[in-house]
PDB file of C-alpha atoms in Angstrom:
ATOM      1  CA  UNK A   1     134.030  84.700 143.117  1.00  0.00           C
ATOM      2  CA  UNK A   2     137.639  85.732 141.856  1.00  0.00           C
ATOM      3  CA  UNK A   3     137.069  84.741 138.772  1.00  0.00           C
ATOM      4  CA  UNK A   4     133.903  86.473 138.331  1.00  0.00           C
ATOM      5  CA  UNK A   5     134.834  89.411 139.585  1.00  0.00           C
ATOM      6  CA  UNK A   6     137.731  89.648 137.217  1.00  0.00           C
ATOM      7  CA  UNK A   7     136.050  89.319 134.519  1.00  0.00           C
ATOM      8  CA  UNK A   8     133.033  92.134 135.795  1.00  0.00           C
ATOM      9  CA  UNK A   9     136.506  94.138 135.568  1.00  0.00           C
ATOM     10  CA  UNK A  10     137.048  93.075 132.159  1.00  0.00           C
ATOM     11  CA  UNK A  11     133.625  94.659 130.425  1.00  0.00           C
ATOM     12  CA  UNK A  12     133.612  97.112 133.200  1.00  0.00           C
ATOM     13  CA  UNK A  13     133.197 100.361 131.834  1.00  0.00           C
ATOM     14  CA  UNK A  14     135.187 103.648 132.577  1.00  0.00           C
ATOM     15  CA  UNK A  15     134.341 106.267 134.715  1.00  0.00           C
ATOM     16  CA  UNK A  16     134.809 108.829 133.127  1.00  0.00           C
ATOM     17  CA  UNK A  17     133.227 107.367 129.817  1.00  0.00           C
ATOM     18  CA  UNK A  18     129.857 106.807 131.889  1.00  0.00           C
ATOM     19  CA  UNK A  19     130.276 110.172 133.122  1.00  0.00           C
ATOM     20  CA  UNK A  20     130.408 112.137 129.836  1.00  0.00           C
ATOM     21  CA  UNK A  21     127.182 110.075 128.298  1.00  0.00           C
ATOM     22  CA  UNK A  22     125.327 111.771 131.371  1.00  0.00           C
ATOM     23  CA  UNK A  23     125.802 115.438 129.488  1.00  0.00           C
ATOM     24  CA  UNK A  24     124.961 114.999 126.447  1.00  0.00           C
ATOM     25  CA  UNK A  25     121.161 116.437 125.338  1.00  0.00           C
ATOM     26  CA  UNK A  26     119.121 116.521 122.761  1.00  0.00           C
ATOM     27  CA  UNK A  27     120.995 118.760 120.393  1.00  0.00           C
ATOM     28  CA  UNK A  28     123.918 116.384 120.685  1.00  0.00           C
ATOM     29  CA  UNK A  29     121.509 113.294 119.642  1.00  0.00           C
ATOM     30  CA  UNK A  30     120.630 115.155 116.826  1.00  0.00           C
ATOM     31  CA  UNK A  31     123.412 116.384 116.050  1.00  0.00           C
ATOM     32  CA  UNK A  32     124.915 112.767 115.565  1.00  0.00           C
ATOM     33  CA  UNK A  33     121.669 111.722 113.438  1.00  0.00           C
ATOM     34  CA  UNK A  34     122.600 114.628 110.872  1.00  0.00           C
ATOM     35  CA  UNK A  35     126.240 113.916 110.748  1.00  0.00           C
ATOM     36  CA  UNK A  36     125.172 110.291 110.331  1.00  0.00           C
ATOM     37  CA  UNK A  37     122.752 111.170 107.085  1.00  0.00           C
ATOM     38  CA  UNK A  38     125.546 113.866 105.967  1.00  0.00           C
ATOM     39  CA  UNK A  39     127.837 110.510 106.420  1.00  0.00           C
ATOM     40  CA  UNK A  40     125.427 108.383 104.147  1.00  0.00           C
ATOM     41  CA  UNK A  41     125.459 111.294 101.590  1.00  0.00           C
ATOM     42  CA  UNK A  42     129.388 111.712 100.834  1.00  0.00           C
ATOM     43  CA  UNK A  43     129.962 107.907 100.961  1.00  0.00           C
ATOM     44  CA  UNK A  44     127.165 107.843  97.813  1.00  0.00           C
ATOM     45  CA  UNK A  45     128.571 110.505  96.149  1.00  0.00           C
ATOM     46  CA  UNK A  46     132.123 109.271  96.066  1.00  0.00           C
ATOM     47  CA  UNK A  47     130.236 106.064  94.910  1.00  0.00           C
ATOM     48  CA  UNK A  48     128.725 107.680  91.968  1.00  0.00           C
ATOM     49  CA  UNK A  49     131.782 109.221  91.291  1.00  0.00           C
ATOM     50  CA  UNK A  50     133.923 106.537  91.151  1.00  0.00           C
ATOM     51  CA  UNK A  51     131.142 104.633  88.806  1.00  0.00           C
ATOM     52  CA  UNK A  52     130.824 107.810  86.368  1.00  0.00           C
ATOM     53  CA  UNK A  53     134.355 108.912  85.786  1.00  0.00           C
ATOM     54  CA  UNK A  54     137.074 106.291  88.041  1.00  0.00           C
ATOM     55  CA  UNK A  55     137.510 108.571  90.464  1.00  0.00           C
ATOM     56  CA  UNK A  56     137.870 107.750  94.127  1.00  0.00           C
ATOM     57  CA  UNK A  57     137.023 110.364  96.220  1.00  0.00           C
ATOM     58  CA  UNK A  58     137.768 108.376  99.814  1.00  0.00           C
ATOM     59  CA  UNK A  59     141.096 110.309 101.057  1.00  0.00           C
ATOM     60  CA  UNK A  60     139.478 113.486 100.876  1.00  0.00           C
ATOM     61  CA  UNK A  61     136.478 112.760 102.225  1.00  0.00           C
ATOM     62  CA  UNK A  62     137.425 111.064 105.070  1.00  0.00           C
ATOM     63  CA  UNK A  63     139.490 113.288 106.279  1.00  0.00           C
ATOM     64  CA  UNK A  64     136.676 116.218 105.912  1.00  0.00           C
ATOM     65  CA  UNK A  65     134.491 113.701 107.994  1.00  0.00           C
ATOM     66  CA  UNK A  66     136.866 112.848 110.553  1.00  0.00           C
ATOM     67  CA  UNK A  67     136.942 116.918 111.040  1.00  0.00           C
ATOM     68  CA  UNK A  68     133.552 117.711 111.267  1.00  0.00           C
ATOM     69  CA  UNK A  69     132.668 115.929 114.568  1.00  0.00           C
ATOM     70  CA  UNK A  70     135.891 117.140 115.979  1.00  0.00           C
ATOM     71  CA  UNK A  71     134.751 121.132 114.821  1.00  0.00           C
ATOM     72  CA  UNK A  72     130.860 120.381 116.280  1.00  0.00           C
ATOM     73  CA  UNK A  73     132.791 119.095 119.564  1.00  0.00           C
ATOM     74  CA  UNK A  74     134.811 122.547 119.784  1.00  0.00           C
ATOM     75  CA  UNK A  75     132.136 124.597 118.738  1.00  0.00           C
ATOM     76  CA  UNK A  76     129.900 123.289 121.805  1.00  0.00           C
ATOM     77  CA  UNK A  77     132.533 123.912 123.919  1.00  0.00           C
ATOM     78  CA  UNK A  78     133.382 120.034 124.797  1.00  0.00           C
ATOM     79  CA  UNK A  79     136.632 118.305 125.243  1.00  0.00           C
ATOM     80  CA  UNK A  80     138.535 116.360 122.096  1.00  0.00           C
ATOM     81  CA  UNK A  81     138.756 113.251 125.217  1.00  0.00           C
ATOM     82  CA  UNK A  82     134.776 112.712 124.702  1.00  0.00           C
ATOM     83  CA  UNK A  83     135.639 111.569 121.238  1.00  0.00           C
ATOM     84  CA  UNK A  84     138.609 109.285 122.685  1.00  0.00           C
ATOM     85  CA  UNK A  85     141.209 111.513 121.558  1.00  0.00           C
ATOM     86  CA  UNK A  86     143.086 112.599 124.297  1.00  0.00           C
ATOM     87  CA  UNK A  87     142.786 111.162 127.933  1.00  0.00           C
ATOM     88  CA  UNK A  88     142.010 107.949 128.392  1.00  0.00           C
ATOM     89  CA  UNK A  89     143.888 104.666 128.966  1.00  0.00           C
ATOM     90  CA  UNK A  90     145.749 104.661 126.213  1.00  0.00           C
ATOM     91  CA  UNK A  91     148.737 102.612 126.387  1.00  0.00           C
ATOM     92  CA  UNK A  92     146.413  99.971 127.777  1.00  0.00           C
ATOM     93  CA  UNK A  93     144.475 100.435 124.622  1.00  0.00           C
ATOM     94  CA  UNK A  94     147.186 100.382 122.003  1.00  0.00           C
ATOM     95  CA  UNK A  95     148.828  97.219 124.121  1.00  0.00           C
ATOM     96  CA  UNK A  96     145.457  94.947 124.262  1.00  0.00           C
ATOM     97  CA  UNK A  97     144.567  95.690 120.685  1.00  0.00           C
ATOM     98  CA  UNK A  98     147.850  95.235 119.264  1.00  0.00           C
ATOM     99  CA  UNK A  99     148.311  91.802 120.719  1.00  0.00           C
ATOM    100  CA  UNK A 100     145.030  91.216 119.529  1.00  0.00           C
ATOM    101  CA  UNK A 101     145.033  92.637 115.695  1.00  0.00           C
ATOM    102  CA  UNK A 102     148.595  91.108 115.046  1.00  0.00           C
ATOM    103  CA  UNK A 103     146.245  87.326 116.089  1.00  0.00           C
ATOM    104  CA  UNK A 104     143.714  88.735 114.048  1.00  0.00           C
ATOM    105  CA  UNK A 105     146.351  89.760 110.640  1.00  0.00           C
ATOM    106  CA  UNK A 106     148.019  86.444 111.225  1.00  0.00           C
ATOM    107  CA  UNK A 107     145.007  84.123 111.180  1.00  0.00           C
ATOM    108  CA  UNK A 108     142.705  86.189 109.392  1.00  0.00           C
ATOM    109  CA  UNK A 109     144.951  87.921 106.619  1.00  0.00           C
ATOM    110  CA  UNK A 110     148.686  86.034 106.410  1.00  0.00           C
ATOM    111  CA  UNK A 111     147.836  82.454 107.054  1.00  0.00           C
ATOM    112  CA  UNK A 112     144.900  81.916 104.567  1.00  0.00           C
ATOM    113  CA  UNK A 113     147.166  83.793 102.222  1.00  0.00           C
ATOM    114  CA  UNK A 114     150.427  81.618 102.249  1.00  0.00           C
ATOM    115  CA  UNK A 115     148.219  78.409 102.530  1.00  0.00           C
ATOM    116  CA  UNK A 116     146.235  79.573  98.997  1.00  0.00           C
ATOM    117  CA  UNK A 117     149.873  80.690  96.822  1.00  0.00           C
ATOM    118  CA  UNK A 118     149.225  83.920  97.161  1.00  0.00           C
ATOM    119  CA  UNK A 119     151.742  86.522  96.548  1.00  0.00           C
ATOM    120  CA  UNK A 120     152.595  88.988  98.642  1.00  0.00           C
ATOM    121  CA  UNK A 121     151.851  93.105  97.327  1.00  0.00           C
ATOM    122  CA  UNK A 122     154.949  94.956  96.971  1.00  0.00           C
ATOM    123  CA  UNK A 123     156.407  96.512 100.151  1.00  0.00           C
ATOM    124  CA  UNK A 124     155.423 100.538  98.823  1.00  0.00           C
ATOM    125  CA  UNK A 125     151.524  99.090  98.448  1.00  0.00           C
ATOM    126  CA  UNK A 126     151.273  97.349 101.438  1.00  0.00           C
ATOM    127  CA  UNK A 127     152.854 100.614 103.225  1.00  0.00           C
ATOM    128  CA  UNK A 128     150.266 102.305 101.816  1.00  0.00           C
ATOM    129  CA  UNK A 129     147.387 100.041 102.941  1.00  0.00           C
ATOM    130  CA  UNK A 130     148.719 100.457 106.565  1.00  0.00           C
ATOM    131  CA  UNK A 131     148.750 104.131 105.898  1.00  0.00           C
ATOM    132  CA  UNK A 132     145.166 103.914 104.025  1.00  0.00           C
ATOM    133  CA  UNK A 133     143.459 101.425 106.306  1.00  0.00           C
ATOM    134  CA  UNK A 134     144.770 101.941 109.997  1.00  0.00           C
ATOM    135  CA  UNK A 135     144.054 106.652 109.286  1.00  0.00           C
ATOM    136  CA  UNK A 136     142.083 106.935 106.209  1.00  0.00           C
ATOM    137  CA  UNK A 137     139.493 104.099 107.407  1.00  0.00           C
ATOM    138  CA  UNK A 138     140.073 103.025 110.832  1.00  0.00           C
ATOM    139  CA  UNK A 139     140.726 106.088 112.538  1.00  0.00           C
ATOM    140  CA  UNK A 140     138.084 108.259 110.350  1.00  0.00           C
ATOM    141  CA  UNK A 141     135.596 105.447 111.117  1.00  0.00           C
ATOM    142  CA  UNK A 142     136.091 105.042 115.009  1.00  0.00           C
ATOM    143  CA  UNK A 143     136.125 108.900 115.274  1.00  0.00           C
ATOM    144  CA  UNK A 144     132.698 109.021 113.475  1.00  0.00           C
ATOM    145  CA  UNK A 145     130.939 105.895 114.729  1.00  0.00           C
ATOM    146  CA  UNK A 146     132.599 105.045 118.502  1.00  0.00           C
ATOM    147  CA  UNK A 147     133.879 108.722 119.529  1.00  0.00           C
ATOM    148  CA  UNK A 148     130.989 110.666 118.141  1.00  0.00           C
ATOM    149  CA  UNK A 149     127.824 109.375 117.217  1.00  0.00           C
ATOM    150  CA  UNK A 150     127.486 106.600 119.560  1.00  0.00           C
ATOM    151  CA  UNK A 151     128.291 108.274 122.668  1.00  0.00           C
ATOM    152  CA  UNK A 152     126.057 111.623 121.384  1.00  0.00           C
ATOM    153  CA  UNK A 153     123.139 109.442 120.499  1.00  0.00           C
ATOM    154  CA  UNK A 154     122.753 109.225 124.331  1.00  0.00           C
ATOM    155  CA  UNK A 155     121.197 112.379 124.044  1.00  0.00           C
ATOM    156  CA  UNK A 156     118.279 110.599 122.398  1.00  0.00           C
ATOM    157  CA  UNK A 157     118.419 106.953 123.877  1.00  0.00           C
ATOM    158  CA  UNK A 158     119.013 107.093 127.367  1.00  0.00           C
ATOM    159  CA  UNK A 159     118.655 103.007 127.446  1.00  0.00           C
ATOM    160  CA  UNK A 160     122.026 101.315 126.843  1.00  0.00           C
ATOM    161  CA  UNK A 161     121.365  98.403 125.486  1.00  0.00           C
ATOM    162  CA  UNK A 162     119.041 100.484 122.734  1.00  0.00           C
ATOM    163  CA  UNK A 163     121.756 103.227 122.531  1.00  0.00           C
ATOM    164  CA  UNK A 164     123.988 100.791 121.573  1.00  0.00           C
ATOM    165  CA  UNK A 165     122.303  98.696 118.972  1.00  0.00           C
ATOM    166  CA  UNK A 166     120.659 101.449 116.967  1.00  0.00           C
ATOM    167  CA  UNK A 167     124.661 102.544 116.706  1.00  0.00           C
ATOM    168  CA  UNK A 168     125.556  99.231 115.561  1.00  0.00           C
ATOM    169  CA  UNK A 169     123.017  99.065 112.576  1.00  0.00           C
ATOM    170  CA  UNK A 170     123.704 103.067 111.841  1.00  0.00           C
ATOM    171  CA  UNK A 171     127.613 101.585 111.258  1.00  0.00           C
ATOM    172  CA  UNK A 172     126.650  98.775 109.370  1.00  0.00           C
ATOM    173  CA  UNK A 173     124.385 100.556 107.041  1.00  0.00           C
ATOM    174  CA  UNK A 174     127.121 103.261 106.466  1.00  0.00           C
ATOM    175  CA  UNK A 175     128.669 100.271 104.201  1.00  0.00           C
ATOM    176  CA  UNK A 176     126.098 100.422 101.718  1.00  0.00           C
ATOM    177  CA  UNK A 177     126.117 103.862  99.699  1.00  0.00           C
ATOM    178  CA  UNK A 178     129.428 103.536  98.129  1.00  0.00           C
ATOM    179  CA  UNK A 179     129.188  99.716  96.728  1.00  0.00           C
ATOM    180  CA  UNK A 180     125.306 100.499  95.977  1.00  0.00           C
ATOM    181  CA  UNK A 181     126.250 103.474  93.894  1.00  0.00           C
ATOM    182  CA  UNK A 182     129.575 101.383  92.069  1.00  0.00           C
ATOM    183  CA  UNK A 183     126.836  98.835  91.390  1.00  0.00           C
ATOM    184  CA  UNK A 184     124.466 100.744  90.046  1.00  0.00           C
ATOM    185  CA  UNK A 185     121.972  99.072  92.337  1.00  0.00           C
ATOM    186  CA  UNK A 186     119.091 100.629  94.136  1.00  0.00           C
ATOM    187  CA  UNK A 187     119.110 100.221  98.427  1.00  0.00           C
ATOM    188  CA  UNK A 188     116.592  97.380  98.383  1.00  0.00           C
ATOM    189  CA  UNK A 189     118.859  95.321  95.032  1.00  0.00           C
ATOM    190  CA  UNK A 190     122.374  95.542  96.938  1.00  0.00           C
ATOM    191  CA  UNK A 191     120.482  95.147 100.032  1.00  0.00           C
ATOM    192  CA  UNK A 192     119.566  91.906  99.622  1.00  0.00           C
ATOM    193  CA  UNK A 193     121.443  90.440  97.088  1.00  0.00           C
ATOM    194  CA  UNK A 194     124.867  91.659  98.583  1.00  0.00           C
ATOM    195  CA  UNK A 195     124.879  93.361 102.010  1.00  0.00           C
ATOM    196  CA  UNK A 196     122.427  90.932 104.002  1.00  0.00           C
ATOM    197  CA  UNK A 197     124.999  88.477 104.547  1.00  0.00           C
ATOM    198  CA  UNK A 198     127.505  90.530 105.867  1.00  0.00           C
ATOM    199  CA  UNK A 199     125.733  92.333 108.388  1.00  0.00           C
ATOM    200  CA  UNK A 200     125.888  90.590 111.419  1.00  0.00           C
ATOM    201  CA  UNK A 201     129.607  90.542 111.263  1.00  0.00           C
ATOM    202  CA  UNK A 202     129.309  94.489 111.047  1.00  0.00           C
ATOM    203  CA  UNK A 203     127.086  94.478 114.083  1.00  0.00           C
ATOM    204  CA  UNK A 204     129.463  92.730 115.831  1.00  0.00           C
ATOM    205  CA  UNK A 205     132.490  94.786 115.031  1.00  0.00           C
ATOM    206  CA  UNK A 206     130.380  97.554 116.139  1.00  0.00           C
ATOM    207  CA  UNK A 207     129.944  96.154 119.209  1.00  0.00           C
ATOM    208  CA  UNK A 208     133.645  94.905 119.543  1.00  0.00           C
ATOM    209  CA  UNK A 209     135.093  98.072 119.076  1.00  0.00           C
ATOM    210  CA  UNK A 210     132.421 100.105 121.151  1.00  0.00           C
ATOM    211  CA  UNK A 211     133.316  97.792 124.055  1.00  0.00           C
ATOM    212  CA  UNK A 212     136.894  99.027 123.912  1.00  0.00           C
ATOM    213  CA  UNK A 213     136.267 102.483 123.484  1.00  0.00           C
ATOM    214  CA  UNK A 214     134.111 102.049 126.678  1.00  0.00           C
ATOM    215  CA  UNK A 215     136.784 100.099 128.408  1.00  0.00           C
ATOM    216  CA  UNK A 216     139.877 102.072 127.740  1.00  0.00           C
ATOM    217  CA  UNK A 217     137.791 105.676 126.962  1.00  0.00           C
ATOM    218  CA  UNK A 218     140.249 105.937 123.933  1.00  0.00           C
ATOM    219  CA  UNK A 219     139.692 105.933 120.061  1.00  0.00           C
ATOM    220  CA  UNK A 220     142.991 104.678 119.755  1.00  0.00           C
ATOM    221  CA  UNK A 221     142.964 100.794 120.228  1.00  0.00           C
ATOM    222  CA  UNK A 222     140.032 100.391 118.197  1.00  0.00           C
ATOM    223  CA  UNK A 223     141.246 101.873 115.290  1.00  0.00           C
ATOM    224  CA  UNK A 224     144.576 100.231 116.137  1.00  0.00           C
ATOM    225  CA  UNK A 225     142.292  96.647 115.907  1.00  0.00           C
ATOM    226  CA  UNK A 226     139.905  97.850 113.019  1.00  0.00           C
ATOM    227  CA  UNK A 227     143.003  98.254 111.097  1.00  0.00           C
ATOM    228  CA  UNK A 228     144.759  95.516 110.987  1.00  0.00           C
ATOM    229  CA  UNK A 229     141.385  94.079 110.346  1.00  0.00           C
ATOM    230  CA  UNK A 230     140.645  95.941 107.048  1.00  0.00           C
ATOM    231  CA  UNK A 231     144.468  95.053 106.047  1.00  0.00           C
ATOM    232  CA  UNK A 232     143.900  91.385 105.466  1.00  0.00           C
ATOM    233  CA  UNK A 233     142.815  92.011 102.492  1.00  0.00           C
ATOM    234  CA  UNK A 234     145.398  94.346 101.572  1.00  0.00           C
ATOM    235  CA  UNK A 235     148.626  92.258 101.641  1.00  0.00           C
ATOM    236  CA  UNK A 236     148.294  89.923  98.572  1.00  0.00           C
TER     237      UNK A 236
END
């Protein structure tokens, strides 16, 4: 019984997490589905842009979208901690998911690596990669997907399970615009031919990192996790 009730602890959900998906309405569902397709929109454009003329358009971009939600959540009057921004457990977030992340760079990133010859970037790139991959990426992405638009699609989906999922496919299609554009493939070409086989690991990763936002109420482990995730493949 111990046991089992530690680890009903473990996926045990915040309180004050649960609490905030109990305000959100309609308006904030929708609200999410428009910054989702606005989302969609800016990730094809930089696409296209970077297949017309070489020109990557993902620092600025990001950084607009990480604003946005934060600029809808002042405008309705909420608080920045319903996006996991402030409040929260967060030294118990940045703790678990460094542990875990430096497992993950090691096994996942560092090891495979050294084992295959490969040689390490210089020390100004990989800097840069942190930089790029843990704020531009990580923290842009779990702002948009974990603090925002999963919690406001509540609004919508009362059903948790639902809630949830729909999130999880809503992140994983979000990969798609850019590379389709770069490709010059249609939704249905990269679809199937690229994307198909890497997305169940996205809806996992979805569902990892939601689980710690609901755990810890914080945006701040799992973009501490997501990445040293994304910079495995930035070290060689």
């Amino acid at each position: 019984m111990a046991v089992l009730r530690k680890i009903k602890n473990f996926f045990k959900t915040d309180e004050r997490y649960r609490e905030q998906l109990d305000e959100y309405d309609k308006l904030d569902g929708l609200l999410a589905i428009l910054y989702f397709v606005l989302f969609m929109a800016a990730y094809y454009f930089m696409g296209c842009m970077m297949q017309k003329s070489g020109i990557y358009l993902g620092l600025y971009c990001n950084i607009v979208l990480a604003l946005l939600p934060i600029g809808v959540v002042l405008l309705r009057k909420q608080k920045l901690s319903s996006l996991g921004l402030t409040g929260g457990k967060i030294k118990q977030a940045v703790l678990f998911s460094g542990v875990l992340g430096v497992l993950f760079l090691a096994a996942g990133g560092i090891l495979p690596g050294v084992l295959a010859g490969a040689k390490f970037n210089q020390l100004t790139v990989i800097l840069y990669n942190i930089f790029y991959y843990f704020i531009i990426i990580g923290l842009v992405e779990e702002i948009a997907f974990r603090g925002f638009i999963q919690t406001r699609i509540y609004g919508l989906i009362k059903n948790d399970i639902a809630a949830v999922l729909v999130t999880a496919v809503m992140f994983a299609l979000m990969h798609i615009p850019f590379q389709m554009a770069v490709h010059q493939m249609n939704f249905g070409q990269y679809f199937m031919t690229v994307f198909i086989g890497n997305m169940p690991f996205l809806l996992l990763w979805h569902i990892v990192f939601n689980f710690m936002q609901r755990k810890f109420n914080s945006v701040y482990g799992n973009t501490i996790l997501h990445g040293f995730m994304d910079l495995c493949s930035g070290l060689f």
